[in-house]
Amino acid sequence: ATQGADGTVTVNYDVRDQDTNTGATTPGQVNTALEYWSGTAWLPATTVTGAGLKNLNTGNPTLYSSYSITWNISADYPGQYSASFKIRVKANDSESIRNIAYGESGSFLLDTKAPIIVSVSADVADASTLTFSVSDDSSLQMRIANTAEALAAASWIAYATSLQWDFGTGVNVTVYYQFKDARGNTTTTAYLTTPPQPQYFTAYDVSNVNASLWKIFMSWQVVAEPVASFSRYMVYRSTDETNWTLMTPQGITDRLINYYYDNSGLSNQTRYYYRAKTVDQNGNTSKYSVKGNTIPNGSGGADITPPSISNVTVSSVTDVSAVVTWNTNELSDSLVFYGTTDYGWSFGSELRPLA
């Protein structure tokens, strides 16, 4: 007997009945059944298929007949592992005495125990990596997908403790995964959802020039509670947008504290860039926020350059209305003025803002 990669046990055996031509009950025939050793007793295997079970022809008392049956062992004996498992075939010619005989197999490896998922985490911010820790008594395979439907159709690949992964777009993303061992035992489908990405991240100069205190204040929208519970925000700083320094080694562990002050070694001649990410209790990280930047020089990070207006057009003019369109070179609030004469002059009493 052997257990295959699909988890089923194939049992091949030979049977004969030396007194098959004597007796009154079903002469020339034998019925068989499969039993397994549980460690304390021989128990019947119930999920067995194959031709070698009922009404076997043993018409020749001197010759053995060969048969094969298949046992779906996971249905009868799940969650087990044994390096020396045994089964036996029971033959019964249905006579009143001396009607039962047994044939016992040699020891073989049995594994109906599913792999155990210890941990799975996702780093969306830096490496776009999934990290796995899964235990089992044999070699493993895995399949990964961004939807449950895609997982069902995904191919199995060799197990690895880390995997580069395309998490797609979105404030947070969900990844589905499943693992299978060498005997076809699988974990249930599981998934992780990364924590939300911090939104509306900004950085402002809040320096005190008179006191030569150079400071920058950052804020962002409070994230929703992650599926795996909030752990911390982590804030990073850079002067070149390439090399980043973690400013909060312990993290900001209160989800409602959505701000951070930086006064660590700042120069009023340098532009600083900041970004943040969220980490949950399972170690999953969000995508980085957008970057905020400013120079701590006492200007408050103010934009001192006015917007420019171009491509002003007037169309669909009627006695009571007109459509006015224009472009600005940055996000701006605009006012439309009207008057009874040409707009070439300076604004005067003839020009009124439209409400």
PDB file of N, CA, C and O in Angstrom, residues 137-182:
ATOM      1  N   ASP A 137       5.292  18.378   7.532  1.00  0.00           N
ATOM      2  CA  ASP A 137       6.249  17.279   7.584  1.00  0.00           C
ATOM      3  C   ASP A 137       6.804  16.920   6.213  1.00  0.00           C
ATOM      4  O   ASP A 137       7.601  15.987   6.103  1.00  0.00           O
ATOM      5  N   SER A 138       6.362  17.617   5.159  1.00  0.00           N
ATOM      6  CA  SER A 138       6.834  17.310   3.810  1.00  0.00           C
ATOM      7  C   SER A 138       7.036  18.595   3.030  1.00  0.00           C
ATOM      8  O   SER A 138       6.839  19.696   3.555  1.00  0.00           O
ATOM      9  N   SER A 139       7.415  18.465   1.774  1.00  0.00           N
ATOM     10  CA  SER A 139       7.614  19.634   0.929  1.00  0.00           C
ATOM     11  C   SER A 139       6.281  20.323   0.664  1.00  0.00           C
ATOM     12  O   SER A 139       5.220  19.703   0.712  1.00  0.00           O
ATOM     13  N   LEU A 140       6.350  21.614   0.367  1.00  0.00           N
ATOM     14  CA  LEU A 140       5.148  22.427   0.253  1.00  0.00           C
ATOM     15  C   LEU A 140       5.043  23.101  -1.109  1.00  0.00           C
ATOM     16  O   LEU A 140       6.063  23.368  -1.768  1.00  0.00           O
ATOM     17  N   GLN A 141       3.808  23.411  -1.478  1.00  0.00           N
ATOM     18  CA  GLN A 141       3.514  24.296  -2.590  1.00  0.00           C
ATOM     19  C   GLN A 141       2.549  25.364  -2.100  1.00  0.00           C
ATOM     20  O   GLN A 141       1.930  25.234  -1.032  1.00  0.00           O
ATOM     21  N   MET A 142       2.415  26.439  -2.889  1.00  0.00           N
ATOM     22  CA  MET A 142       1.505  27.510  -2.502  1.00  0.00           C
ATOM     23  C   MET A 142       0.918  28.145  -3.755  1.00  0.00           C
ATOM     24  O   MET A 142       1.446  28.000  -4.852  1.00  0.00           O
ATOM     25  N   ARG A 143      -0.204  28.843  -3.549  1.00  0.00           N
ATOM     26  CA  ARG A 143      -0.759  29.651  -4.627  1.00  0.00           C
ATOM     27  C   ARG A 143      -1.300  30.942  -4.013  1.00  0.00           C
ATOM     28  O   ARG A 143      -1.836  30.944  -2.894  1.00  0.00           O
ATOM     29  N   ILE A 144      -1.143  32.042  -4.766  1.00  0.00           N
ATOM     30  CA  ILE A 144      -1.438  33.383  -4.276  1.00  0.00           C
ATOM     31  C   ILE A 144      -2.252  34.105  -5.329  1.00  0.00           C
ATOM     32  O   ILE A 144      -2.050  33.930  -6.538  1.00  0.00           O
ATOM     33  N   ALA A 145      -3.178  34.976  -4.893  1.00  0.00           N
ATOM     34  CA  ALA A 145      -3.949  35.792  -5.829  1.00  0.00           C
ATOM     35  C   ALA A 145      -4.531  36.987  -5.091  1.00  0.00           C
ATOM     36  O   ALA A 145      -4.594  37.004  -3.854  1.00  0.00           O
ATOM     37  N   ASN A 146      -4.949  37.983  -5.862  1.00  0.00           N
ATOM     38  CA  ASN A 146      -5.516  39.198  -5.264  1.00  0.00           C
ATOM     39  C   ASN A 146      -7.032  39.130  -5.092  1.00  0.00           C
ATOM     40  O   ASN A 146      -7.630  40.051  -4.546  1.00  0.00           O
ATOM     41  N   THR A 147      -7.658  38.040  -5.588  1.00  0.00           N
ATOM     42  CA  THR A 147      -9.091  37.820  -5.357  1.00  0.00           C
ATOM     43  C   THR A 147      -9.314  36.347  -5.065  1.00  0.00           C
ATOM     44  O   THR A 147      -8.509  35.485  -5.474  1.00  0.00           O
ATOM     45  N   ALA A 148     -10.421  36.034  -4.398  1.00  0.00           N
ATOM     46  CA  ALA A 148     -10.738  34.639  -4.101  1.00  0.00           C
ATOM     47  C   ALA A 148     -10.994  33.859  -5.383  1.00  0.00           C
ATOM     48  O   ALA A 148     -10.620  32.680  -5.507  1.00  0.00           O
ATOM     49  N   GLU A 149     -11.629  34.501  -6.363  1.00  0.00           N
ATOM     50  CA  GLU A 149     -11.917  33.828  -7.622  1.00  0.00           C
ATOM     51  C   GLU A 149     -10.630  33.486  -8.368  1.00  0.00           C
ATOM     52  O   GLU A 149     -10.491  32.389  -8.923  1.00  0.00           O
ATOM     53  N   ALA A 150      -9.692  34.409  -8.366  1.00  0.00           N
ATOM     54  CA  ALA A 150      -8.415  34.163  -9.053  1.00  0.00           C
ATOM     55  C   ALA A 150      -7.614  33.081  -8.343  1.00  0.00           C
ATOM     56  O   ALA A 150      -6.882  32.317  -8.983  1.00  0.00           O
ATOM     57  N   LEU A 151      -7.727  32.983  -7.022  1.00  0.00           N
ATOM     58  CA  LEU A 151      -6.990  31.965  -6.287  1.00  0.00           C
ATOM     59  C   LEU A 151      -7.438  30.568  -6.704  1.00  0.00           C
ATOM     60  O   LEU A 151      -6.617  29.664  -6.865  1.00  0.00           O
ATOM     61  N   ALA A 152      -8.735  30.383  -6.879  1.00  0.00           N
ATOM     62  CA  ALA A 152      -9.254  29.065  -7.245  1.00  0.00           C
ATOM     63  C   ALA A 152      -8.684  28.577  -8.577  1.00  0.00           C
ATOM     64  O   ALA A 152      -8.553  27.368  -8.796  1.00  0.00           O
ATOM     65  N   ALA A 153      -8.322  29.505  -9.457  1.00  0.00           N
ATOM     66  CA  ALA A 153      -7.791  29.143 -10.776  1.00  0.00           C
ATOM     67  C   ALA A 153      -6.267  29.249 -10.840  1.00  0.00           C
ATOM     68  O   ALA A 153      -5.670  28.922 -11.869  1.00  0.00           O
ATOM     69  N   ALA A 154      -5.636  29.691  -9.757  1.00  0.00           N
ATOM     70  CA  ALA A 154      -4.191  29.929  -9.779  1.00  0.00           C
ATOM     71  C   ALA A 154      -3.414  28.612  -9.767  1.00  0.00           C
ATOM     72  O   ALA A 154      -3.868  27.597  -9.232  1.00  0.00           O
ATOM     73  N   SER A 155      -2.240  28.631 -10.353  1.00  0.00           N
ATOM     74  CA  SER A 155      -1.363  27.457 -10.378  1.00  0.00           C
ATOM     75  C   SER A 155      -0.590  27.348  -9.068  1.00  0.00           C
ATOM     76  O   SER A 155      -0.284  28.354  -8.427  1.00  0.00           O
ATOM     77  N   TRP A 156      -0.281  26.114  -8.702  1.00  0.00           N
ATOM     78  CA  TRP A 156       0.563  25.884  -7.528  1.00  0.00           C
ATOM     79  C   TRP A 156       2.020  26.132  -7.904  1.00  0.00           C
ATOM     80  O   TRP A 156       2.478  25.726  -8.976  1.00  0.00           O
ATOM     81  N   ILE A 157       2.751  26.786  -7.016  1.00  0.00           N
ATOM     82  CA  ILE A 157       4.176  27.031  -7.221  1.00  0.00           C
ATOM     83  C   ILE A 157       4.942  26.541  -5.990  1.00  0.00           C
ATOM     84  O   ILE A 157       4.342  26.302  -4.938  1.00  0.00           O
ATOM     85  N   ALA A 158       6.241  26.370  -6.131  1.00  0.00           N
ATOM     86  CA  ALA A 158       7.057  25.892  -5.010  1.00  0.00           C
ATOM     87  C   ALA A 158       6.996  26.894  -3.853  1.00  0.00           C
ATOM     88  O   ALA A 158       7.014  28.110  -4.061  1.00  0.00           O
ATOM     89  N   TYR A 159       6.925  26.372  -2.657  1.00  0.00           N
ATOM     90  CA  TYR A 159       6.870  27.218  -1.464  1.00  0.00           C
ATOM     91  C   TYR A 159       8.181  27.985  -1.287  1.00  0.00           C
ATOM     92  O   TYR A 159       9.272  27.461  -1.515  1.00  0.00           O
ATOM     93  N   ALA A 160       8.058  29.241  -0.889  1.00  0.00           N
ATOM     94  CA  ALA A 160       9.207  30.070  -0.552  1.00  0.00           C
ATOM     95  C   ALA A 160       8.821  30.919   0.646  1.00  0.00           C
ATOM     96  O   ALA A 160       7.645  31.225   0.865  1.00  0.00           O
ATOM     97  N   THR A 161       9.804  31.287   1.443  1.00  0.00           N
ATOM     98  CA  THR A 161       9.501  32.086   2.636  1.00  0.00           C
ATOM     99  C   THR A 161       9.223  33.545   2.296  1.00  0.00           C
ATOM    100  O   THR A 161       8.675  34.271   3.132  1.00  0.00           O
ATOM    101  N   SER A 162       9.564  33.987   1.090  1.00  0.00           N
ATOM    102  CA  SER A 162       9.213  35.341   0.658  1.00  0.00           C
ATOM    103  C   SER A 162       8.964  35.336  -0.835  1.00  0.00           C
ATOM    104  O   SER A 162       9.504  34.499  -1.574  1.00  0.00           O
ATOM    105  N   LEU A 163       8.142  36.291  -1.273  1.00  0.00           N
ATOM    106  CA  LEU A 163       7.744  36.332  -2.678  1.00  0.00           C
ATOM    107  C   LEU A 163       7.467  37.775  -3.065  1.00  0.00           C
ATOM    108  O   LEU A 163       6.714  38.484  -2.385  1.00  0.00           O
ATOM    109  N   GLN A 164       8.090  38.233  -4.161  1.00  0.00           N
ATOM    110  CA  GLN A 164       7.751  39.539  -4.720  1.00  0.00           C
ATOM    111  C   GLN A 164       6.332  39.481  -5.271  1.00  0.00           C
ATOM    112  O   GLN A 164       5.977  38.527  -5.967  1.00  0.00           O
ATOM    113  N   TRP A 165       5.528  40.518  -4.979  1.00  0.00           N
ATOM    114  CA  TRP A 165       4.126  40.439  -5.364  1.00  0.00           C
ATOM    115  C   TRP A 165       3.614  41.798  -5.824  1.00  0.00           C
ATOM    116  O   TRP A 165       3.976  42.833  -5.269  1.00  0.00           O
ATOM    117  N   ASP A 166       2.770  41.778  -6.864  1.00  0.00           N
ATOM    118  CA  ASP A 166       2.108  42.982  -7.354  1.00  0.00           C
ATOM    119  C   ASP A 166       0.794  43.140  -6.599  1.00  0.00           C
ATOM    120  O   ASP A 166      -0.167  42.406  -6.833  1.00  0.00           O
ATOM    121  N   PHE A 167       0.751  44.088  -5.677  1.00  0.00           N
ATOM    122  CA  PHE A 167      -0.418  44.265  -4.836  1.00  0.00           C
ATOM    123  C   PHE A 167      -1.506  45.093  -5.514  1.00  0.00           C
ATOM    124  O   PHE A 167      -2.597  45.239  -4.963  1.00  0.00           O
ATOM    125  N   GLY A 168      -1.235  45.627  -6.675  1.00  0.00           N
ATOM    126  CA  GLY A 168      -2.240  46.423  -7.367  1.00  0.00           C
ATOM    127  C   GLY A 168      -2.411  47.790  -6.726  1.00  0.00           C
ATOM    128  O   GLY A 168      -1.536  48.296  -6.026  1.00  0.00           O
ATOM    129  N   THR A 169      -3.566  48.398  -6.960  1.00  0.00           N
ATOM    130  CA  THR A 169      -3.822  49.750  -6.476  1.00  0.00           C
ATOM    131  C   THR A 169      -4.836  49.708  -5.342  1.00  0.00           C
ATOM    132  O   THR A 169      -5.457  48.687  -5.069  1.00  0.00           O
ATOM    133  N   GLY A 170      -4.991  50.865  -4.704  1.00  0.00           N
ATOM    134  CA  GLY A 170      -5.978  50.962  -3.633  1.00  0.00           C
ATOM    135  C   GLY A 170      -5.347  51.446  -2.348  1.00  0.00           C
ATOM    136  O   GLY A 170      -4.139  51.282  -2.124  1.00  0.00           O
ATOM    137  N   VAL A 171      -6.161  52.053  -1.494  1.00  0.00           N
ATOM    138  CA  VAL A 171      -5.680  52.533  -0.197  1.00  0.00           C
ATOM    139  C   VAL A 171      -5.197  51.367   0.649  1.00  0.00           C
ATOM    140  O   VAL A 171      -4.206  51.454   1.355  1.00  0.00           O
ATOM    141  N   ASN A 172      -5.910  50.251   0.614  1.00  0.00           N
ATOM    142  CA  ASN A 172      -5.419  49.002   1.191  1.00  0.00           C
ATOM    143  C   ASN A 172      -5.819  47.871   0.255  1.00  0.00           C
ATOM    144  O   ASN A 172      -6.747  47.990  -0.540  1.00  0.00           O
ATOM    145  N   VAL A 173      -5.090  46.766   0.327  1.00  0.00           N
ATOM    146  CA  VAL A 173      -5.295  45.679  -0.623  1.00  0.00           C
ATOM    147  C   VAL A 173      -5.442  44.359   0.137  1.00  0.00           C
ATOM    148  O   VAL A 173      -4.942  44.205   1.255  1.00  0.00           O
ATOM    149  N   THR A 174      -6.141  43.395  -0.486  1.00  0.00           N
ATOM    150  CA  THR A 174      -6.345  42.074   0.099  1.00  0.00           C
ATOM    151  C   THR A 174      -5.665  41.026  -0.775  1.00  0.00           C
ATOM    152  O   THR A 174      -5.767  41.075  -1.998  1.00  0.00           O
ATOM    153  N   VAL A 175      -4.965  40.105  -0.130  1.00  0.00           N
ATOM    154  CA  VAL A 175      -4.265  39.029  -0.833  1.00  0.00           C
ATOM    155  C   VAL A 175      -4.754  37.696  -0.261  1.00  0.00           C
ATOM    156  O   VAL A 175      -4.828  37.522   0.952  1.00  0.00           O
ATOM    157  N   TYR A 176      -5.090  36.752  -1.164  1.00  0.00           N
ATOM    158  CA  TYR A 176      -5.566  35.430  -0.772  1.00  0.00           C
ATOM    159  C   TYR A 176      -4.452  34.408  -1.003  1.00  0.00           C
ATOM    160  O   TYR A 176      -3.680  34.519  -1.963  1.00  0.00           O
ATOM    161  N   TYR A 177      -4.385  33.365  -0.144  1.00  0.00           N
ATOM    162  CA  TYR A 177      -3.303  32.390  -0.267  1.00  0.00           C
ATOM    163  C   TYR A 177      -3.749  31.036   0.276  1.00  0.00           C
ATOM    164  O   TYR A 177      -4.688  30.928   1.087  1.00  0.00           O
ATOM    165  N   GLN A 178      -3.059  29.991  -0.190  1.00  0.00           N
ATOM    166  CA  GLN A 178      -3.334  28.624   0.230  1.00  0.00           C
ATOM    167  C   GLN A 178      -2.058  27.807   0.070  1.00  0.00           C
ATOM    168  O   GLN A 178      -1.236  28.078  -0.818  1.00  0.00           O
ATOM    169  N   PHE A 179      -1.893  26.776   0.916  1.00  0.00           N
ATOM    170  CA  PHE A 179      -0.692  25.945   0.902  1.00  0.00           C
ATOM    171  C   PHE A 179      -1.079  24.468   0.806  1.00  0.00           C
ATOM    172  O   PHE A 179      -2.120  24.050   1.318  1.00  0.00           O
ATOM    173  N   LYS A 180      -0.216  23.678   0.145  1.00  0.00           N
ATOM    174  CA  LYS A 180      -0.461  22.250  -0.068  1.00  0.00           C
ATOM    175  C   LYS A 180       0.814  21.469   0.161  1.00  0.00           C
ATOM    176  O   LYS A 180       1.903  21.897  -0.259  1.00  0.00           O
ATOM    177  N   ASP A 181       0.698  20.285   0.822  1.00  0.00           N
ATOM    178  CA  ASP A 181       1.894  19.478   1.055  1.00  0.00           C
ATOM    179  C   ASP A 181       2.028  18.388  -0.007  1.00  0.00           C
ATOM    180  O   ASP A 181       1.238  18.303  -0.953  1.00  0.00           O
ATOM    181  N   ALA A 182       3.041  17.516   0.162  1.00  0.00           N
ATOM    182  CA  ALA A 182       3.360  16.510  -0.846  1.00  0.00           C
ATOM    183  C   ALA A 182       2.307  15.430  -0.970  1.00  0.00           C
ATOM    184  O   ALA A 182       2.288  14.674  -1.947  1.00  0.00           O
TER     185      ALA A 182
END
